[in-house]
Coordinates of C-alpha atoms in Angstrom, one line a residue:
M726 CA -49.0 -128.2 -35.6
S727 CA -48.2 -131.8 -34.7
Q728 CA -47.8 -132.8 -31.1
E729 CA -44.2 -133.8 -31.7
K730 CA -43.4 -130.5 -33.2
L731 CA -45.1 -128.7 -30.4
A732 CA -43.3 -130.8 -27.8
K733 CA -39.9 -129.9 -29.5
E734 CA -40.7 -126.2 -29.4
I735 CA -41.8 -126.3 -25.8
V736 CA -38.7 -128.1 -24.7
E737 CA -36.5 -125.7 -26.6
L738 CA -38.3 -122.6 -25.2
V739 CA -38.2 -123.7 -21.6
G740 CA -34.4 -123.6 -21.9
G741 CA -33.8 -127.0 -23.3
E742 CA -33.8 -130.5 -21.7
K743 CA -30.8 -129.7 -19.4
N744 CA -32.8 -126.8 -17.8
V745 CA -35.7 -129.2 -16.8
V746 CA -35.6 -130.7 -13.3
S747 CA -39.0 -132.5 -13.5
L748 CA -42.2 -132.5 -15.5
V749 CA -45.7 -133.6 -14.6
H750 CA -49.1 -132.7 -16.1
C751 CA -52.6 -132.2 -14.9
A752 CA -55.8 -131.9 -17.0
T753 CA -54.6 -129.0 -19.1
R754 CA -51.1 -128.0 -18.1
L755 CA -47.5 -129.1 -18.4
R756 CA -46.0 -128.4 -15.0
F757 CA -42.2 -127.9 -15.3
V758 CA -39.8 -127.4 -12.4
L759 CA -36.8 -125.6 -14.0
K760 CA -33.2 -125.1 -12.9
D761 CA -33.3 -121.4 -14.0
D762 CA -36.7 -119.8 -14.9
A763 CA -34.8 -117.0 -16.6
K764 CA -33.7 -119.3 -19.4
A765 CA -37.3 -119.9 -20.4
D766 CA -38.6 -117.7 -23.2
K767 CA -42.1 -117.0 -21.9
A768 CA -43.0 -114.5 -24.6
K769 CA -42.3 -116.9 -27.4
L770 CA -44.1 -119.7 -25.7
E771 CA -47.2 -117.6 -25.3
K772 CA -47.1 -116.8 -29.1
T773 CA -46.6 -120.4 -30.1
E774 CA -49.5 -122.1 -31.9
G775 CA -51.1 -124.7 -29.6
I776 CA -50.2 -122.9 -26.3
I777 CA -53.1 -121.2 -24.5
A778 CA -51.1 -119.5 -21.7
V779 CA -47.9 -119.6 -19.6
K780 CA -48.1 -119.2 -15.8
E781 CA -45.5 -119.2 -13.0
N782 CA -47.1 -120.4 -9.8
G783 CA -45.9 -122.3 -6.7
G784 CA -42.3 -122.8 -8.0
Q785 CA -43.6 -124.3 -11.3
F786 CA -43.4 -123.1 -14.8
Q787 CA -46.8 -124.0 -16.2
V788 CA -47.5 -124.3 -19.9
V789 CA -51.3 -124.5 -20.6
V790 CA -52.0 -126.5 -23.7
G791 CA -55.6 -127.6 -23.0
N792 CA -57.1 -131.1 -23.2
K793 CA -54.4 -132.4 -25.6
V794 CA -51.9 -132.3 -22.7
P795 CA -51.4 -136.1 -22.4
E796 CA -50.4 -136.3 -26.0
V797 CA -47.9 -133.4 -25.7
Y798 CA -46.5 -134.9 -22.5
S799 CA -46.1 -138.2 -24.2
A800 CA -44.4 -136.6 -27.1
I801 CA -41.9 -134.8 -24.8
G802 CA -41.1 -138.2 -23.3
Q803 CA -40.4 -139.6 -26.8
I804 CA -38.1 -136.8 -27.9
S805 CA -36.2 -136.3 -24.7
N806 CA -35.1 -137.9 -21.4
I807 CA -37.1 -135.5 -19.3
L808 CA -39.6 -138.2 -18.2
D809 CA -36.8 -140.7 -17.4
D810 CA -36.6 -141.1 -13.6
S811 CA -33.2 -142.6 -13.8
S812 CA -31.6 -139.6 -15.6
E813 CA -29.3 -137.5 -13.6
K814 CA -30.9 -134.1 -13.0
E815 CA -29.6 -131.2 -10.9
K816 CA -31.8 -129.5 -8.4
P817 CA -33.2 -126.1 -9.3
K818 CA -31.2 -123.1 -8.2
K819 CA -34.1 -122.1 -5.9
S820 CA -37.3 -123.7 -4.8
A821 CA -40.6 -122.1 -3.8
K822 CA -41.0 -121.5 -0.1
G823 CA -44.0 -121.0 2.2
I824 CA -47.4 -121.3 0.7
G825 CA -45.9 -121.5 -2.8
G826 CA -43.7 -124.4 -1.8
I827 CA -46.7 -126.3 -0.2
I828 CA -48.8 -125.8 -3.3
D829 CA -45.9 -127.0 -5.5
V830 CA -45.6 -130.2 -3.5
I831 CA -49.3 -130.9 -3.5
S832 CA -49.8 -130.2 -7.2
S833 CA -46.8 -132.4 -8.1
I834 CA -48.1 -135.3 -6.1
F835 CA -51.7 -135.1 -7.2
A836 CA -51.5 -133.8 -10.8
P837 CA -50.4 -137.2 -12.4
L838 CA -53.4 -138.9 -10.8
L839 CA -56.1 -136.5 -11.9
G840 CA -56.9 -138.3 -15.2
V841 CA -57.4 -141.7 -13.8
M842 CA -59.1 -140.3 -10.7
A843 CA -61.7 -138.5 -12.9
G844 CA -62.3 -141.7 -15.0
A845 CA -62.7 -143.8 -11.9
G846 CA -64.9 -141.2 -10.3
I847 CA -67.2 -141.1 -13.4
L848 CA -67.5 -144.9 -13.3
K849 CA -68.3 -144.8 -9.6
G850 CA -71.0 -142.2 -10.1
L851 CA -72.6 -144.1 -13.0
L852 CA -72.7 -147.3 -10.7
L853 CA -74.4 -145.2 -8.0
I854 CA -77.1 -144.1 -10.5
A855 CA -77.4 -147.7 -11.9
S856 CA -77.9 -149.1 -8.4
N857 CA -80.3 -146.4 -7.2
V858 CA -82.6 -146.7 -10.2
G859 CA -82.5 -150.5 -10.2
W860 CA -80.6 -151.1 -13.3
L861 CA -78.0 -153.1 -11.4
E862 CA -78.2 -154.9 -8.0
T863 CA -75.2 -154.5 -5.7
T864 CA -75.2 -158.2 -5.2
E865 CA -74.7 -159.0 -8.9
T866 CA -71.2 -160.0 -10.0
T867 CA -71.3 -157.5 -12.9
Y868 CA -71.7 -154.7 -10.4
K869 CA -68.9 -156.1 -8.2
I870 CA -66.5 -156.3 -11.1
L871 CA -67.2 -152.7 -12.3
F872 CA -67.2 -151.4 -8.7
A873 CA -63.7 -153.0 -8.2
A874 CA -62.5 -151.1 -11.3
A875 CA -64.0 -147.9 -10.0
D876 CA -63.0 -148.2 -6.4
S877 CA -59.5 -149.8 -6.6
L878 CA -57.8 -146.4 -7.2
F879 CA -59.3 -145.0 -4.0
Y880 CA -58.8 -148.1 -1.9
F881 CA -55.1 -148.3 -2.9
L882 CA -54.6 -144.5 -3.1
P883 CA -51.7 -144.7 -0.6
L884 CA -49.7 -146.9 -3.0
L885 CA -50.2 -144.4 -5.9
L886 CA -49.4 -141.4 -3.7
A887 CA -46.2 -143.2 -2.6
V888 CA -45.1 -143.2 -6.2
T889 CA -45.8 -139.6 -7.0
T890 CA -44.4 -138.4 -3.6
A891 CA -41.2 -140.4 -4.1
R892 CA -40.8 -138.9 -7.6
K893 CA -41.2 -135.4 -6.2
F894 CA -38.7 -135.9 -3.4
Q895 CA -36.4 -138.1 -5.4
G896 CA -36.8 -141.2 -3.2
N897 CA -36.9 -144.9 -4.1
M898 CA -40.5 -145.3 -5.3
F899 CA -40.4 -149.1 -4.7
V900 CA -39.5 -148.7 -1.1
A901 CA -42.2 -146.0 -0.8
M902 CA -44.8 -148.4 -2.3
T903 CA -43.7 -151.1 0.1
I904 CA -44.3 -148.8 3.1
A905 CA -47.7 -147.9 1.7
G906 CA -48.5 -151.5 1.2
A907 CA -47.7 -152.3 4.8
L908 CA -50.4 -149.7 5.9
I909 CA -53.1 -151.6 4.1
Y910 CA -51.7 -155.1 4.5
P911 CA -54.4 -157.7 5.3
S912 CA -53.1 -158.6 8.8
I913 CA -52.8 -154.9 9.8
V914 CA -56.4 -154.3 8.5
T915 CA -57.6 -157.3 10.5
L916 CA -56.0 -156.0 13.7
K917 CA -57.8 -152.7 13.2
A918 CA -61.1 -154.4 12.4
E919 CA -61.0 -156.8 15.3
G920 CA -59.8 -154.1 17.8
T921 CA -56.8 -156.2 18.8
P922 CA -54.5 -154.3 21.2
T923 CA -51.3 -153.7 19.3
D924 CA -47.9 -152.6 20.3
F925 CA -44.4 -152.4 18.8
F926 CA -41.7 -153.5 21.4
G927 CA -44.1 -152.4 24.1
I928 CA -45.0 -149.0 22.5
P929 CA -48.8 -148.8 21.9
V930 CA -49.8 -148.5 18.3
I931 CA -53.0 -146.6 17.5
L932 CA -54.3 -148.4 14.4
M933 CA -56.2 -146.4 11.7
N934 CA -57.9 -147.3 8.5
Y935 CA -55.4 -146.2 5.9
S936 CA -57.3 -147.1 2.8
S937 CA -58.0 -143.9 0.7
T938 CA -56.0 -141.8 3.1
V939 CA -53.7 -139.0 1.8
I940 CA -51.6 -137.3 4.5
P941 CA -50.0 -140.3 6.3
I942 CA -48.2 -141.7 3.3
I943 CA -47.1 -138.3 2.0
L944 CA -45.5 -137.5 5.4
A945 CA -43.9 -141.0 5.5
V946 CA -42.4 -140.8 2.0
I947 CA -41.0 -137.3 2.6
V948 CA -39.2 -138.4 5.7
M949 CA -38.2 -141.7 4.0
S950 CA -36.5 -139.7 1.1
K951 CA -34.5 -137.7 3.6
L952 CA -33.3 -140.8 5.5
E953 CA -32.5 -142.5 2.2
K954 CA -30.1 -139.7 1.2
F955 CA -28.5 -140.0 4.6
F956 CA -28.0 -143.7 4.5
N957 CA -26.7 -143.6 0.9
K958 CA -24.2 -141.1 1.9
V959 CA -22.8 -142.9 5.0
L960 CA -23.0 -146.5 3.8
H961 CA -20.4 -148.2 1.6
E962 CA -21.1 -148.4 -2.1
S963 CA -21.0 -152.2 -2.0
V964 CA -23.9 -152.6 0.5
K965 CA -26.0 -149.5 0.3
N966 CA -28.3 -150.9 -2.5
F967 CA -29.8 -153.5 -0.2
V968 CA -28.9 -152.2 3.3
T969 CA -30.5 -148.8 2.7
P970 CA -33.9 -150.3 1.8
L971 CA -33.6 -152.6 4.8
F972 CA -33.1 -149.7 7.2
L973 CA -35.9 -147.7 5.6
L974 CA -38.4 -150.5 6.0
V975 CA -37.4 -151.3 9.6
I976 CA -37.6 -147.7 10.6
M977 CA -40.4 -146.2 8.5
V978 CA -43.1 -148.8 8.7
P979 CA -43.3 -148.8 12.6
L980 CA -42.7 -145.0 12.6
T981 CA -45.6 -144.4 10.2
L982 CA -47.9 -146.7 12.2
L983 CA -46.8 -145.0 15.5
V984 CA -46.6 -141.3 14.5
F985 CA -47.2 -140.2 10.9
G986 CA -50.3 -142.4 10.4
P987 CA -52.3 -141.2 13.4
F988 CA -51.1 -137.6 13.1
G989 CA -52.0 -137.5 9.4
V990 CA -55.4 -139.0 9.9
Y991 CA -56.2 -136.7 12.8
V992 CA -55.1 -133.6 10.9
G993 CA -57.0 -134.6 7.8
N994 CA -60.1 -135.3 9.8
A995 CA -59.8 -131.9 11.7
I996 CA -59.6 -129.9 8.4
A997 CA -62.5 -131.9 6.9
S998 CA -64.6 -131.4 10.1
G999 CA -63.9 -127.6 9.9
L1000 CA -65.1 -127.3 6.4
V1001 CA -68.1 -129.5 7.1
A1002 CA -68.9 -127.3 10.1
A1003 CA -68.7 -124.2 7.9
F1004 CA -71.3 -125.7 5.5
G1005 CA -73.4 -126.8 8.5
F1006 CA -73.4 -123.3 10.0
S1007 CA -74.5 -121.6 6.8
P1008 CA -74.6 -123.8 3.7
L1009 CA -75.9 -120.9 1.6
L1010 CA -73.0 -118.5 2.6
A1011 CA -70.3 -121.2 2.4
G1012 CA -71.6 -122.4 -1.0
A1013 CA -71.6 -118.8 -2.3
V1014 CA -68.0 -118.3 -1.1
M1015 CA -66.8 -121.5 -2.7
G1016 CA -68.7 -120.9 -5.9
A1017 CA -67.3 -117.3 -6.2
S1018 CA -63.7 -118.1 -5.3
W1019 CA -62.9 -121.5 -6.8
Q1020 CA -61.6 -120.2 -10.2
L1021 CA -59.6 -117.6 -8.4
L1022 CA -58.0 -120.3 -6.4
V1023 CA -57.3 -122.2 -9.6
I1024 CA -55.6 -119.2 -11.2
F1025 CA -53.2 -119.0 -8.3
G1026 CA -52.8 -122.7 -7.9
I1027 CA -54.2 -122.6 -4.3
H1028 CA -57.0 -125.0 -5.1
W1029 CA -54.5 -127.9 -4.8
G1030 CA -54.6 -127.4 -1.0
L1031 CA -58.3 -128.4 -1.0
I1032 CA -58.1 -131.5 -3.2
P1033 CA -56.7 -133.7 -0.3
V1034 CA -59.6 -132.4 1.8
F1035 CA -62.2 -133.5 -0.8
I1036 CA -60.6 -137.0 -1.0
N1037 CA -60.3 -137.2 2.8
N1038 CA -64.0 -136.3 3.2
I1039 CA -65.1 -139.1 0.8
A1040 CA -62.7 -141.6 2.6
V1041 CA -64.0 -140.7 6.1
Y1042 CA -67.6 -139.8 5.6
G1043 CA -68.3 -141.5 2.3
R1044 CA -69.3 -138.2 0.8
D1045 CA -68.1 -134.6 0.5
G1046 CA -70.3 -131.5 0.7
V1047 CA -67.6 -128.9 -0.1
K1048 CA -66.7 -129.8 -3.6
P1049 CA -70.2 -129.5 -5.2
A1050 CA -70.3 -125.7 -4.8
A1051 CA -67.0 -125.4 -6.8
T1052 CA -68.9 -126.9 -9.7
A1053 CA -70.9 -123.7 -10.0
S1054 CA -67.7 -121.8 -10.6
I1055 CA -66.8 -124.0 -13.5
F1056 CA -70.2 -123.5 -15.2
A1057 CA -70.2 -119.8 -14.4
Q1058 CA -67.0 -119.2 -16.3
T1059 CA -68.4 -121.3 -19.1
G1060 CA -71.5 -119.0 -19.2
A1061 CA -69.2 -115.9 -19.3
A1062 CA -67.3 -117.3 -22.3
F1063 CA -70.7 -118.0 -24.0
G1064 CA -71.8 -114.4 -23.3
V1065 CA -68.6 -113.2 -24.9
M1066 CA -69.3 -115.3 -28.0
L1067 CA -72.8 -113.8 -28.3
K1068 CA -71.6 -110.2 -27.7
T1069 CA -68.3 -109.9 -29.6
K1070 CA -68.1 -108.7 -33.2
N1071 CA -64.5 -109.8 -33.4
K1072 CA -64.5 -113.0 -35.6
K1073 CA -61.3 -114.4 -34.0
L1074 CA -62.6 -113.8 -30.4
K1075 CA -66.0 -115.3 -31.3
T1076 CA -64.4 -118.5 -32.6
L1077 CA -62.1 -118.7 -29.5
A1078 CA -65.0 -118.0 -27.1
G1079 CA -67.2 -120.7 -28.8
S1080 CA -64.5 -123.4 -28.6
S1081 CA -63.6 -122.4 -25.1
T1082 CA -67.3 -122.7 -24.0
L1083 CA -67.4 -126.3 -25.4
T1084 CA -64.3 -127.4 -23.6
A1085 CA -65.3 -125.7 -20.3
L1086 CA -68.6 -127.6 -20.3
F1087 CA -66.5 -130.7 -19.7
G1088 CA -64.4 -129.1 -16.9
I1089 CA -61.5 -127.7 -18.9
T1090 CA -61.8 -124.0 -18.1
E1091 CA -58.2 -122.8 -18.8
P1092 CA -58.9 -121.8 -22.5
A1093 CA -62.0 -119.9 -21.4
I1094 CA -60.3 -118.1 -18.5
Y1095 CA -56.9 -117.3 -19.9
G1096 CA -58.0 -116.9 -23.5
V1097 CA -61.4 -115.1 -23.0
T1098 CA -62.8 -114.0 -19.7
L1099 CA -59.8 -112.9 -17.7
P1100 CA -58.2 -110.7 -20.4
L1101 CA -61.5 -109.0 -20.9
K1102 CA -61.9 -108.5 -17.1
R1103 CA -65.7 -107.9 -16.9
P1104 CA -66.7 -111.3 -18.1
F1105 CA -64.5 -112.9 -15.5
I1106 CA -66.1 -110.7 -12.8
A1107 CA -69.5 -111.8 -14.2
G1108 CA -68.4 -115.4 -13.8
V1109 CA -67.4 -114.8 -10.2
I1110 CA -70.9 -113.4 -9.5
G1111 CA -72.7 -116.2 -11.3
G1112 CA -70.5 -118.7 -9.4
A1113 CA -71.5 -117.2 -6.1
V1114 CA -75.3 -117.4 -6.9
G1115 CA -75.0 -121.0 -8.2
G1116 CA -72.8 -122.0 -5.3
A1117 CA -75.3 -120.6 -2.8
I1118 CA -78.1 -122.7 -4.4
I1119 CA -76.0 -125.9 -4.4
G1120 CA -74.8 -125.3 -0.8
Q1121 CA -78.4 -124.7 0.4
A1122 CA -79.5 -127.9 -1.4
G1123 CA -77.0 -129.9 0.5
T1124 CA -75.5 -131.6 -2.6
Q1125 CA -72.8 -134.1 -1.9
A1126 CA -70.0 -135.6 -4.0
F1127 CA -69.6 -139.4 -3.6
A1128 CA -66.5 -139.9 -5.7
S1129 CA -63.5 -137.8 -7.0
G1130 CA -63.4 -136.1 -10.4
A1131 CA -63.0 -132.7 -12.0
P1132 CA -66.4 -131.0 -12.2
G1133 CA -68.0 -131.0 -15.6
L1134 CA -70.9 -132.5 -17.6
L1135 CA -69.3 -136.0 -17.7
T1136 CA -68.7 -136.1 -14.0
L1137 CA -72.2 -135.0 -12.9
P1138 CA -72.9 -138.7 -11.9
I1139 CA -70.5 -138.4 -9.0
F1140 CA -72.9 -136.1 -7.3
Y1141 CA -75.9 -138.5 -7.5
G1142 CA -76.2 -140.4 -4.2
P1143 CA -78.8 -142.6 -2.6
G1144 CA -82.2 -141.4 -3.5
G1145 CA -80.7 -138.5 -5.6
E1146 CA -81.0 -136.1 -2.7
G1147 CA -79.3 -132.8 -3.5
F1148 CA -78.8 -133.6 -7.1
P1149 CA -81.7 -131.4 -8.4
G1150 CA -80.2 -128.6 -6.4
L1151 CA -76.9 -129.2 -8.2
I1152 CA -78.5 -129.1 -11.7
L1153 CA -80.4 -125.9 -10.7
G1154 CA -77.3 -124.3 -9.3
I1155 CA -75.1 -124.9 -12.4
C1156 CA -77.8 -123.8 -14.8
V1157 CA -78.4 -120.6 -12.8
S1158 CA -74.6 -119.9 -12.6
F1159 CA -74.3 -120.4 -16.4
V1160 CA -77.3 -118.1 -17.3
V1161 CA -76.5 -115.4 -14.7
S1162 CA -72.9 -115.2 -15.9
A1163 CA -73.8 -115.2 -19.6
A1164 CA -76.5 -112.5 -19.1
L1165 CA -74.2 -110.3 -17.0
T1166 CA -71.4 -110.6 -19.5
Y1167 CA -73.8 -109.5 -22.3
I1168 CA -75.3 -106.7 -20.3
L1169 CA -72.1 -105.3 -18.7
G1170 CA -70.2 -105.7 -22.0
F1171 CA -66.5 -105.4 -22.4
K1172 CA -63.9 -103.6 -24.5
D1173 CA -64.3 -105.6 -27.7
P1174 CA -61.0 -106.0 -29.5
V1175 CA -61.0 -104.3 -32.9
E1176 CA -60.4 -106.4 -35.9
E1177 CA -56.9 -105.8 -37.2
E1178 CA -58.1 -104.6 -40.6
E1179 CA -60.6 -102.2 -39.0
Q1180 CA -57.9 -100.9 -36.6
E1181 CA -55.6 -100.2 -39.5
K1182 CA -58.3 -98.4 -41.4
S1183 CA -59.3 -96.4 -38.3
T1184 CA -55.6 -95.4 -37.7
E1185 CA -55.2 -94.3 -41.4
S1186 CA -58.5 -92.3 -41.2
T1187 CA -57.4 -90.5 -38.0
N1188 CA -54.0 -89.8 -39.4
A1189 CA -55.5 -88.4 -42.7
S1190 CA -57.9 -86.1 -40.9
V1191 CA -55.2 -84.7 -38.7
R1192 CA -52.8 -84.3 -41.6
T1193 CA -55.2 -81.8 -43.2
A1194 CA -54.3 -79.3 -40.5
D1195 CA -50.8 -80.3 -39.5
S1196 CA -48.0 -82.5 -40.7
V1197 CA -47.1 -85.6 -38.6
D1198 CA -44.0 -84.7 -36.6
Q1199 CA -43.2 -88.0 -34.9
E1200 CA -44.6 -91.5 -34.6
V1201 CA -43.7 -93.4 -31.4
L1202 CA -43.7 -97.2 -31.6
S1203 CA -44.5 -99.3 -28.6
P1204 CA -41.3 -100.1 -26.7
I1205 CA -43.1 -102.9 -24.7
E1206 CA -45.5 -105.7 -25.3
G1207 CA -48.5 -105.8 -23.0
T1208 CA -51.9 -104.2 -22.2
I1209 CA -52.7 -100.5 -22.6
V1210 CA -53.5 -98.6 -19.4
E1211 CA -54.8 -95.1 -19.3
L1212 CA -52.2 -92.7 -17.8
T1213 CA -54.7 -91.6 -15.3
E1214 CA -54.9 -95.1 -13.9
V1215 CA -51.2 -95.3 -13.0
P1216 CA -50.9 -95.5 -9.2
D1217 CA -48.4 -92.7 -9.0
P1218 CA -49.6 -89.0 -9.1
A1219 CA -46.4 -87.8 -10.7
F1220 CA -47.5 -89.7 -13.9
S1221 CA -51.3 -89.9 -13.5
S1222 CA -51.7 -86.2 -13.0
G1223 CA -49.9 -85.4 -16.3
A1224 CA -47.3 -83.3 -14.5
M1225 CA -44.4 -85.0 -16.2
G1226 CA -46.1 -84.8 -19.6
K1227 CA -48.7 -86.5 -21.8
G1228 CA -48.5 -90.2 -22.8
I1229 CA -49.8 -93.6 -22.1
A1230 CA -48.9 -96.7 -19.9
I1231 CA -48.5 -100.4 -20.6
D1232 CA -48.9 -103.3 -18.2
P1233 CA -46.1 -105.4 -19.6
A1234 CA -46.5 -109.1 -20.6
V1235 CA -42.8 -109.4 -21.5
G1236 CA -39.9 -107.9 -19.6
R1237 CA -38.2 -106.1 -22.5
V1238 CA -37.9 -102.4 -23.5
V1239 CA -36.9 -101.6 -27.0
A1240 CA -36.2 -98.2 -28.8
P1241 CA -39.5 -96.5 -29.8
F1242 CA -37.8 -94.7 -32.7
D1243 CA -34.3 -93.8 -34.1
G1244 CA -32.6 -91.5 -31.7
T1245 CA -30.1 -91.0 -28.8
I1246 CA -30.2 -92.1 -25.2
T1247 CA -30.2 -89.0 -23.1
V1248 CA -30.6 -90.6 -19.7
A1249 CA -29.8 -94.1 -18.5
F1250 CA -30.7 -94.2 -14.8
K1251 CA -28.1 -95.9 -12.5
K1252 CA -30.9 -97.8 -10.9
K1253 CA -31.7 -99.2 -14.4
H1254 CA -35.5 -98.8 -13.8
A1255 CA -36.0 -96.0 -16.3
L1256 CA -34.5 -94.4 -19.4
A1257 CA -35.0 -91.4 -21.7
V1258 CA -34.5 -91.2 -25.4
V1259 CA -34.8 -88.3 -27.8
S1260 CA -35.7 -88.8 -31.5
D1261 CA -33.9 -87.3 -34.4
T1262 CA -36.7 -84.8 -34.7
G1263 CA -36.6 -83.8 -31.0
A1264 CA -39.3 -85.9 -29.4
E1265 CA -38.3 -86.8 -25.8
I1266 CA -39.7 -90.0 -24.4
L1267 CA -39.3 -91.3 -20.8
V1268 CA -39.9 -95.0 -20.2
H1269 CA -40.3 -95.7 -16.5
V1270 CA -40.7 -99.4 -15.6
G1271 CA -43.1 -99.9 -12.7
V1272 CA -44.0 -97.6 -9.8
D1273 CA -41.5 -96.9 -7.0
T1274 CA -39.1 -99.4 -8.6
V1275 CA -36.2 -97.1 -7.9
K1276 CA -36.3 -98.6 -4.4
L1277 CA -35.1 -102.0 -5.9
D1278 CA -31.7 -100.4 -6.4
G1279 CA -31.2 -102.1 -9.8
Q1280 CA -32.3 -105.6 -8.7
H1281 CA -34.2 -107.5 -11.4
F1282 CA -33.1 -105.0 -14.1
T1283 CA -30.5 -105.5 -16.9
S1284 CA -29.5 -102.4 -18.9
H1285 CA -28.1 -102.6 -22.4
I1286 CA -27.4 -98.9 -22.9
Q1287 CA -25.3 -96.0 -21.8
E1288 CA -26.0 -92.3 -22.1
G1289 CA -25.1 -90.9 -25.5
D1290 CA -25.7 -94.2 -27.3
R1291 CA -27.3 -94.0 -30.8
V1292 CA -30.2 -96.5 -31.2
K1293 CA -32.4 -97.7 -34.0
A1294 CA -36.1 -98.4 -33.6
G1295 CA -36.5 -101.9 -32.1
D1296 CA -33.0 -102.1 -30.5
L1297 CA -33.1 -103.8 -27.0
L1298 CA -32.6 -101.1 -24.3
L1299 CA -33.6 -102.8 -21.0
E1300 CA -34.7 -106.2 -19.6
F1301 CA -36.6 -106.7 -16.3
D1302 CA -38.0 -109.7 -14.4
I1303 CA -41.8 -109.1 -14.1
A1304 CA -42.4 -111.9 -11.6
A1305 CA -39.5 -110.9 -9.3
I1306 CA -40.6 -107.2 -9.3
K1307 CA -44.2 -108.2 -8.4
A1308 CA -42.9 -110.6 -5.8
A1309 CA -41.0 -107.7 -4.2
G1310 CA -44.3 -105.8 -3.9
Y1311 CA -44.1 -103.4 -6.8
H1312 CA -46.4 -102.6 -9.7
T1313 CA -44.9 -103.1 -13.1
V1314 CA -47.3 -100.9 -15.1
T1315 CA -44.9 -98.7 -17.2
P1316 CA -45.7 -95.1 -18.1
I1317 CA -44.4 -93.9 -21.5
I1318 CA -44.2 -90.1 -21.2
V1319 CA -43.6 -87.4 -23.8
T1320 CA -41.6 -85.2 -21.5
N1321 CA -41.6 -82.2 -23.9
S1322 CA -45.4 -82.5 -24.6
A1323 CA -45.6 -78.7 -24.5
N1324 CA -43.8 -78.6 -27.9
Y1325 CA -46.7 -80.5 -29.5
E1326 CA -50.2 -79.5 -30.2
E1327 CA -51.5 -83.0 -29.8
V1328 CA -50.3 -86.3 -28.3
V1329 CA -52.6 -88.9 -29.8
P1330 CA -52.8 -92.6 -28.6
L1331 CA -53.3 -95.0 -31.5
I1332 CA -54.3 -98.2 -29.8
T1333 CA -56.3 -99.8 -26.9
G1334 CA -56.3 -103.2 -25.4
Q1335 CA -53.4 -105.5 -26.3
V1336 CA -50.3 -104.0 -27.9
R1337 CA -47.4 -105.7 -29.6
V1338 CA -43.9 -104.5 -29.4
Q1339 CA -43.1 -102.0 -32.2
A1340 CA -46.7 -101.5 -33.0
P1341 CA -47.7 -97.8 -33.6
L1342 CA -48.4 -96.4 -30.1
L1343 CA -48.5 -92.6 -30.2
T1344 CA -48.5 -89.9 -32.8
L1345 CA -47.1 -86.4 -31.9
Y1346 CA -48.7 -83.6 -34.0
G1347 CA -47.8 -79.9 -34.6
G1348 CA -44.2 -79.9 -33.4
K1349 CA -42.8 -76.5 -32.8
G1350 CA -39.2 -76.2 -34.0
Q1351 CA -38.0 -79.2 -32.2
E1352 CA -35.5 -80.4 -34.8
Q1353 CA -32.0 -80.9 -33.3
E1354 CA -29.0 -79.1 -34.7

């Protein structure tokens, strides 16, 4: 599929251009902020060729497309006005709050810079190696020119963050850049360097080194955007275009130097010092925790909270000892995907695992995690264990990062410092994490998805063998798309004990329930969380969405049926919001129960693993006079 065609499908399936408030991208994901998440068709997006996964984290609707994300992002800009900052866009109906809101802000600010930050980091690392081994002298003009190319992003980082922060908070990015420029203006830098006592109308100014800093300019631009909206509201139309910027500069530059700057620097240094102290107390333990947890943090988007810390450490100390351990987690999941490739007999999975392993080696782990290790569960756990072992080795070796960049084969030079100290430990750690994860994946194994052709043959064989003794009384089609769960694993004794009847459960991937066969609705619960339908041959099926969801009193559910309705297989019966139900603290695993199981000699499940809607789910054999009159 061409990038332009994929871009068109993505825009359409997120609810159209008018439903998009903003869009940024990171190394593998398109990060949308939507007016109404309900208008996005997550199920169709996940099935679209070229899309690896769809996630909703931190107030963002994230479409994972892999390392082709810059091309898709650019194509979206060409076919729509979504990337046009001047276009009028409404605010979303609701925004993430608490931790989710903080993660949304940080990811929106830093995601657009990750590509150039990685490139600059690699160049800086290569220059470190070149100078350490004597290929280039730091006094040579060639070195100075290349170093300027590598270091300019980090030196002028406040300017770049001013742009992305202003975009996030809908402020004037040119005023924001001017404020950032004042922080690193030569005369201000000179005052700091010379230790000149500085005041603003008699108020003492504590000067800081703002080059490469993160927090001060972000705080300043957030406040600036609020003031800008206030001034634009109260000032007359004829003067606000130049008076508002005047007021903002006069207020915000001194305020930043007096308050936000020192506060931001102190906070950043305090967080950095805390993490450095943790690694100083027990580098082995701290490295193990970081190596084990980094990919978990990535899945939930929480890792964005640590990226400013990594940058701040490099700005303050010239190095960072926290980030290297996270590299073990990257190579551990790579090893787990490689183990799956070696173990699986499923041709499609083998191909996916092989390609995912290759991209993960270069730091792009989303295809490996979302497409391979996480769905299979055990390989992901093997990756966590391997990451802990490798992280412990790296932590104990005292490896340091000397520039920013996403961990991967190409960015290994950023960990090579003066004398190469700690670098052998990094190499050993990532190799161990890869091998341990691959070996554990192969040894522990996983539920290997059956090839579709083999599955059909197996089903036909099972049906044929049973038919020799009894006729097939009823086939039940899957009313939900998702992952099969054994009934005994449902966290509700009423279902897991079998007291309500035999059956199966599904962990839903899509919030839709359809009719499992032709029949009649016998019960449509007022709370909308469950329904019962009887087939024309008398099979009674209960579909109960989630556990204890009756307590939601109908919230997050939309019913499309009434008792007594006649339905055909595949008719839409019920819709529910998976994310909202989980956010309210409830499981969404859905039992599908044959409530009159006693009328059948056997209730036979037909599938394991992933199940598509309307795929054969259960077969009921040996029915005893259940036909309806």
